[in-house]
mmCIF file with all atom_site columns, C-alpha atoms in Angstrom:
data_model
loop_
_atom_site.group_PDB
_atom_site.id
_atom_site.type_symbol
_atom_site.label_atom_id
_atom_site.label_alt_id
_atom_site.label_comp_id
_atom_site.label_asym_id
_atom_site.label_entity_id
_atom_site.label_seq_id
_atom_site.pdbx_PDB_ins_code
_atom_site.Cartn_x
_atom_site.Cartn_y
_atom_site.Cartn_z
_atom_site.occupancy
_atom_site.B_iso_or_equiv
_atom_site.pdbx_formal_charge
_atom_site.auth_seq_id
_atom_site.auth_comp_id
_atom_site.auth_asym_id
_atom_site.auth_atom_id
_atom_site.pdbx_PDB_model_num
ATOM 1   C CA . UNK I 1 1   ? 3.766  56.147 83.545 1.00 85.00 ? 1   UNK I CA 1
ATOM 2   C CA . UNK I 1 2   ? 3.900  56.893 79.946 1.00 86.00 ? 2   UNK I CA 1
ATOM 3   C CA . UNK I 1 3   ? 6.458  59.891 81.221 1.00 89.00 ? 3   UNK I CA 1
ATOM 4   C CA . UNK I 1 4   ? 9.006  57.449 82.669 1.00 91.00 ? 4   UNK I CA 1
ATOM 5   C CA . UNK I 1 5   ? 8.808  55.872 79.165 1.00 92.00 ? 5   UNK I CA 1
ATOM 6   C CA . UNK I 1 6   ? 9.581  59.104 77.190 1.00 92.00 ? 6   UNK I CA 1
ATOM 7   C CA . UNK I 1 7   ? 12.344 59.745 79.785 1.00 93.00 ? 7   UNK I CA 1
ATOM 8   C CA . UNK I 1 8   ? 14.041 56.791 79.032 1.00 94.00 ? 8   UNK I CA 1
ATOM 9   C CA . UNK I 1 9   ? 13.886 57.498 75.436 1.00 94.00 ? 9   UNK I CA 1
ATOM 10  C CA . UNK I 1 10  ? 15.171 60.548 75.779 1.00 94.00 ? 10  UNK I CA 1
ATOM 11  C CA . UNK I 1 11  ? 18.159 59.108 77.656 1.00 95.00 ? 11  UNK I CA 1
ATOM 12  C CA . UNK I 1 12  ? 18.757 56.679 75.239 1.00 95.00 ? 12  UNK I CA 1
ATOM 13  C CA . UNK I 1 13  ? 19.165 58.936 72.181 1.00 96.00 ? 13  UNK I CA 1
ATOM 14  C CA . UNK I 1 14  ? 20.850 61.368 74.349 1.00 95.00 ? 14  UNK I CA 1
ATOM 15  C CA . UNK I 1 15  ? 23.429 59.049 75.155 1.00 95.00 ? 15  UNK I CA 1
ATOM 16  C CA . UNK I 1 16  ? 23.302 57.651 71.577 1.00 96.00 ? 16  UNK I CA 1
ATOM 17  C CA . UNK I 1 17  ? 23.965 60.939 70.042 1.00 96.00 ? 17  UNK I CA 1
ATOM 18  C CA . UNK I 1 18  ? 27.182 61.479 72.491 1.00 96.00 ? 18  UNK I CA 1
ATOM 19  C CA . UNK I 1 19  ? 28.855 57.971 71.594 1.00 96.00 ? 19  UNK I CA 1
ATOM 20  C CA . UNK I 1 20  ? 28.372 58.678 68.242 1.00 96.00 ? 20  UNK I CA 1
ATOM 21  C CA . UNK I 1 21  ? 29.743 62.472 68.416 1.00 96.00 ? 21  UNK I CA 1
ATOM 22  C CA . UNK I 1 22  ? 33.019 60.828 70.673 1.00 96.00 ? 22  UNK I CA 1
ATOM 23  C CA . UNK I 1 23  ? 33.308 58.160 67.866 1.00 96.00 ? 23  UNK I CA 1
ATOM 24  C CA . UNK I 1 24  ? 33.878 60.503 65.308 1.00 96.00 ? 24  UNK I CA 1
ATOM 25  C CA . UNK I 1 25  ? 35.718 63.032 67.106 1.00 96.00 ? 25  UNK I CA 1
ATOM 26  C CA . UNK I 1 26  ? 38.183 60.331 67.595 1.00 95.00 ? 26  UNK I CA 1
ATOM 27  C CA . UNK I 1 27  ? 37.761 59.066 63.888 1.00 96.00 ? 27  UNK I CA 1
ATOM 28  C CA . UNK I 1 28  ? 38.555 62.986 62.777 1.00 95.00 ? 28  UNK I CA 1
ATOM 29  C CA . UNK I 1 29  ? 42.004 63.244 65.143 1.00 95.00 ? 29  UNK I CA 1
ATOM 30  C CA . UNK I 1 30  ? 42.782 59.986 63.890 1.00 94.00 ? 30  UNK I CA 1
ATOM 31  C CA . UNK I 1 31  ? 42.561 61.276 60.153 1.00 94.00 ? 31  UNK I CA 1
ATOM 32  C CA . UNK I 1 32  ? 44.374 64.015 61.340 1.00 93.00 ? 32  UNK I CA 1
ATOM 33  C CA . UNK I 1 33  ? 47.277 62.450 62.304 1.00 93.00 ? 33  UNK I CA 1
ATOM 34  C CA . UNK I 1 34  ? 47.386 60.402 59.277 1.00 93.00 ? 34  UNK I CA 1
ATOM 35  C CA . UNK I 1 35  ? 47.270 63.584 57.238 1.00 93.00 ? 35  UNK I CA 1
ATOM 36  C CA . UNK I 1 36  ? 50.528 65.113 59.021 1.00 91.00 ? 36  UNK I CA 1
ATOM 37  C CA . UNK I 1 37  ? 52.069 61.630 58.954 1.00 90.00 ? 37  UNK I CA 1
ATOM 38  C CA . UNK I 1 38  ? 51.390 61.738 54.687 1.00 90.00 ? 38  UNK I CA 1
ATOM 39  C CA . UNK I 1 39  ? 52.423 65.503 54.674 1.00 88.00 ? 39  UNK I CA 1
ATOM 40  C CA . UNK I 1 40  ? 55.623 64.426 56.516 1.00 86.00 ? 40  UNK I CA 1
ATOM 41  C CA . UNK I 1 41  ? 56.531 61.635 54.466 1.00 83.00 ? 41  UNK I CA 1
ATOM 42  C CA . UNK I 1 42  ? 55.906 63.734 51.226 1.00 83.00 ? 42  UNK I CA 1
ATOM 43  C CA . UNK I 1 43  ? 58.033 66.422 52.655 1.00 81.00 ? 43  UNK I CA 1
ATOM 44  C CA . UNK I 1 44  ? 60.859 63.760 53.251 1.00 78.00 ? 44  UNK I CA 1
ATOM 45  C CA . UNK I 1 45  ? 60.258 62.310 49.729 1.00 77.00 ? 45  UNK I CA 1
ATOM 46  C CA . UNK I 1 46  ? 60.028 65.525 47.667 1.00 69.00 ? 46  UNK I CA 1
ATOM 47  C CA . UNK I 1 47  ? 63.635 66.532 48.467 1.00 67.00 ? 47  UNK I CA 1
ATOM 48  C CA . UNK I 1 48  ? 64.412 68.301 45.220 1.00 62.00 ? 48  UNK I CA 1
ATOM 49  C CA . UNK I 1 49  ? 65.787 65.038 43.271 1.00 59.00 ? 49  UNK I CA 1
ATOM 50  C CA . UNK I 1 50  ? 63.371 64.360 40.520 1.00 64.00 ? 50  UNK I CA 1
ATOM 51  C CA . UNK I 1 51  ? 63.641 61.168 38.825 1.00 62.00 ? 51  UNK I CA 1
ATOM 52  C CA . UNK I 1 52  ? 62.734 61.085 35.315 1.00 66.00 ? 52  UNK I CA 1
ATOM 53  C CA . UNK I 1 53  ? 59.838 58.996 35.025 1.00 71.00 ? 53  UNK I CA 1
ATOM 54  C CA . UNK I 1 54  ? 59.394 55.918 31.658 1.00 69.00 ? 54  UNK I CA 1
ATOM 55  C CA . UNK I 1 55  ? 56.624 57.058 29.102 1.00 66.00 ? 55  UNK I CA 1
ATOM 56  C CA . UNK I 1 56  ? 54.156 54.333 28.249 1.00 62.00 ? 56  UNK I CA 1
ATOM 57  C CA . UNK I 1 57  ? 51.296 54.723 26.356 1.00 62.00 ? 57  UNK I CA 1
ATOM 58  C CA . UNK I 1 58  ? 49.433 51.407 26.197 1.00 62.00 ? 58  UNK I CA 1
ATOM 59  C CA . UNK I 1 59  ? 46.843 50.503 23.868 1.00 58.00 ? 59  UNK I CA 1
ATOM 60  C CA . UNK I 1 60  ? 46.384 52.666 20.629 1.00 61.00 ? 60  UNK I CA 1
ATOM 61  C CA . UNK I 1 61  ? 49.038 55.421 21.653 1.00 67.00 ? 61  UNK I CA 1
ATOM 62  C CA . UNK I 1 62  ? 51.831 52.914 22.948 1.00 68.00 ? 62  UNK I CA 1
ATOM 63  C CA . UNK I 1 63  ? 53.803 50.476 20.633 1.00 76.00 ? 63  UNK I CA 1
ATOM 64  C CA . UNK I 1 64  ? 51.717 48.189 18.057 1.00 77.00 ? 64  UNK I CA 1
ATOM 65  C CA . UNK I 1 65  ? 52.556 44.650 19.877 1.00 81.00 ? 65  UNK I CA 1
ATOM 66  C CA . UNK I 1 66  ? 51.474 45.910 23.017 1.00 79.00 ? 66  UNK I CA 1
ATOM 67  C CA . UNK I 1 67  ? 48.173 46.935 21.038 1.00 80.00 ? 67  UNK I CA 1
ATOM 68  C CA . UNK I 1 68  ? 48.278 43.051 19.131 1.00 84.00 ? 68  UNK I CA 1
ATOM 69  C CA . UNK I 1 69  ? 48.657 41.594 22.021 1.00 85.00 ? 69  UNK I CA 1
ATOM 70  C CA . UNK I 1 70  ? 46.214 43.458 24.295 1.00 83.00 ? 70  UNK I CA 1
ATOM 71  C CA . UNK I 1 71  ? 43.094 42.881 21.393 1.00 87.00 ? 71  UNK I CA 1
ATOM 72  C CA . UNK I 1 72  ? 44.271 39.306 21.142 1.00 92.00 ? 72  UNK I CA 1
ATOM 73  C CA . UNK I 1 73  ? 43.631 38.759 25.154 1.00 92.00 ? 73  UNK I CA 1
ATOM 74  C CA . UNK I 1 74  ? 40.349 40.637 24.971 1.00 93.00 ? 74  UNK I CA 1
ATOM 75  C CA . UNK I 1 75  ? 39.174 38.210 21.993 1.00 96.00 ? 75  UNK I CA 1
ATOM 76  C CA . UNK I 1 76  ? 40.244 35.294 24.501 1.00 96.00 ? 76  UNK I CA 1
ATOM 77  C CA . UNK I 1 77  ? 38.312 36.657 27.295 1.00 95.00 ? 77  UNK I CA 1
ATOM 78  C CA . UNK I 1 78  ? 35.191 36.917 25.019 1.00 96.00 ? 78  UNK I CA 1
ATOM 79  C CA . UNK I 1 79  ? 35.943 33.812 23.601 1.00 97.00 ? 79  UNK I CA 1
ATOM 80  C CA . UNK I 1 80  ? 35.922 32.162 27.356 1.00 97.00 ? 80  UNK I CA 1
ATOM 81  C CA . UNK I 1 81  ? 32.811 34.357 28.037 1.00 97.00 ? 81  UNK I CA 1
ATOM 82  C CA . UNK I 1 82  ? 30.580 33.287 25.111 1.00 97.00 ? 82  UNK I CA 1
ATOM 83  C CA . UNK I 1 83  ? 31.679 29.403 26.185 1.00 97.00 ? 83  UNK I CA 1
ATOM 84  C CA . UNK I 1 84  ? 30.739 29.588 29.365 1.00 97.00 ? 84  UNK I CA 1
ATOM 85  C CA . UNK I 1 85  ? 27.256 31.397 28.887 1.00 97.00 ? 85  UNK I CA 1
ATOM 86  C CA . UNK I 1 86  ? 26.359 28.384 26.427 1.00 97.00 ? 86  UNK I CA 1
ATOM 87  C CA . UNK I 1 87  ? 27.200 26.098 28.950 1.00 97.00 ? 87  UNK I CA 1
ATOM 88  C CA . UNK I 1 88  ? 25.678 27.772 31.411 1.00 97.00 ? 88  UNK I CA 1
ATOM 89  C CA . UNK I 1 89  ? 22.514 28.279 28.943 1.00 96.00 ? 89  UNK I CA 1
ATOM 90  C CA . UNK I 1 90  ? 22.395 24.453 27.756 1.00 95.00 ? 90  UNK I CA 1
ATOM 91  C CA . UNK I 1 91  ? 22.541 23.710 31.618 1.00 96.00 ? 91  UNK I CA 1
ATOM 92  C CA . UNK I 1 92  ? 19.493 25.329 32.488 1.00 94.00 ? 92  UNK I CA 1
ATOM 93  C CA . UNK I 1 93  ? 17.662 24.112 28.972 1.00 93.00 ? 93  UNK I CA 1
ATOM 94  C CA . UNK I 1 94  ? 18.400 20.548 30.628 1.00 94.00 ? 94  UNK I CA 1
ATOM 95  C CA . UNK I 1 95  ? 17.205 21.475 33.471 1.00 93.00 ? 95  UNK I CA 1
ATOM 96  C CA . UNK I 1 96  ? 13.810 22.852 31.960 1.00 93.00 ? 96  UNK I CA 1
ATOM 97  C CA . UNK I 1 97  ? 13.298 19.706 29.717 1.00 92.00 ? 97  UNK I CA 1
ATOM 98  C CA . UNK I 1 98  ? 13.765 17.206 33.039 1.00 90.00 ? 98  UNK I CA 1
ATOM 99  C CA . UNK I 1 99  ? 11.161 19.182 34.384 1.00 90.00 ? 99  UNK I CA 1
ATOM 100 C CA . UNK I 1 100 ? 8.582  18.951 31.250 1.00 88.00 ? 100 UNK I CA 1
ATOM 101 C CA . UNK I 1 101 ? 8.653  23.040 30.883 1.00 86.00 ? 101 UNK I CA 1
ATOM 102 C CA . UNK I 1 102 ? 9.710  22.895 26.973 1.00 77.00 ? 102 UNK I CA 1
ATOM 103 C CA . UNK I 1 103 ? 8.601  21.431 23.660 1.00 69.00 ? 103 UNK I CA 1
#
């Protein structure tokens, strides 16, 4: 009996192993296509006319108030941060002291 049981097992990861082999047969044509379909549209894009692309340099390399600005948001955002985790901190030391577990 136990031969019927390996049999079926057998089956199973037989047909297991061909679902997944169509699955990504059809996954690999699909990325196929897309590749041609990118390629294509490249080729249409890339015509010869260059445009001459804007040079920015943010941060240290790019223009000072972009750097001002740009330090002043990350001091905000810390600012924010720090609030929040002492809320969040004097929350939970509530919480501890309603249940008896500090001095």
């Amino acid at each position: 009996m136990w031969w019927l049981v390996w049999i079926l097992l057998v089956l199973a990861a037989l047909g297991t192993g061909a679902l997944l082999t169509l699955r990504l047969w059809r996954q690999a044509k699909a990325l196929g296509r897309d590749v041609a379909a990118a390629a294509e549209l490249t080729a249409r894009l890339d015509d010869g006319a260059t445009v001459p692309a804007a040079v920015h340099a943010p941060g240290a390399l790019g223009e000072p108030a972009t750097l001002t600005a740009a330090r002043a948001t990350r001091a905000r955002i810390t600012d924010e941060r720090v609030r929040l985790r002492r809320a969040r901190l004097d929350r939970a030391r509530g919480r501890w002291r309603g249940h008896g577990l500090t001095d």
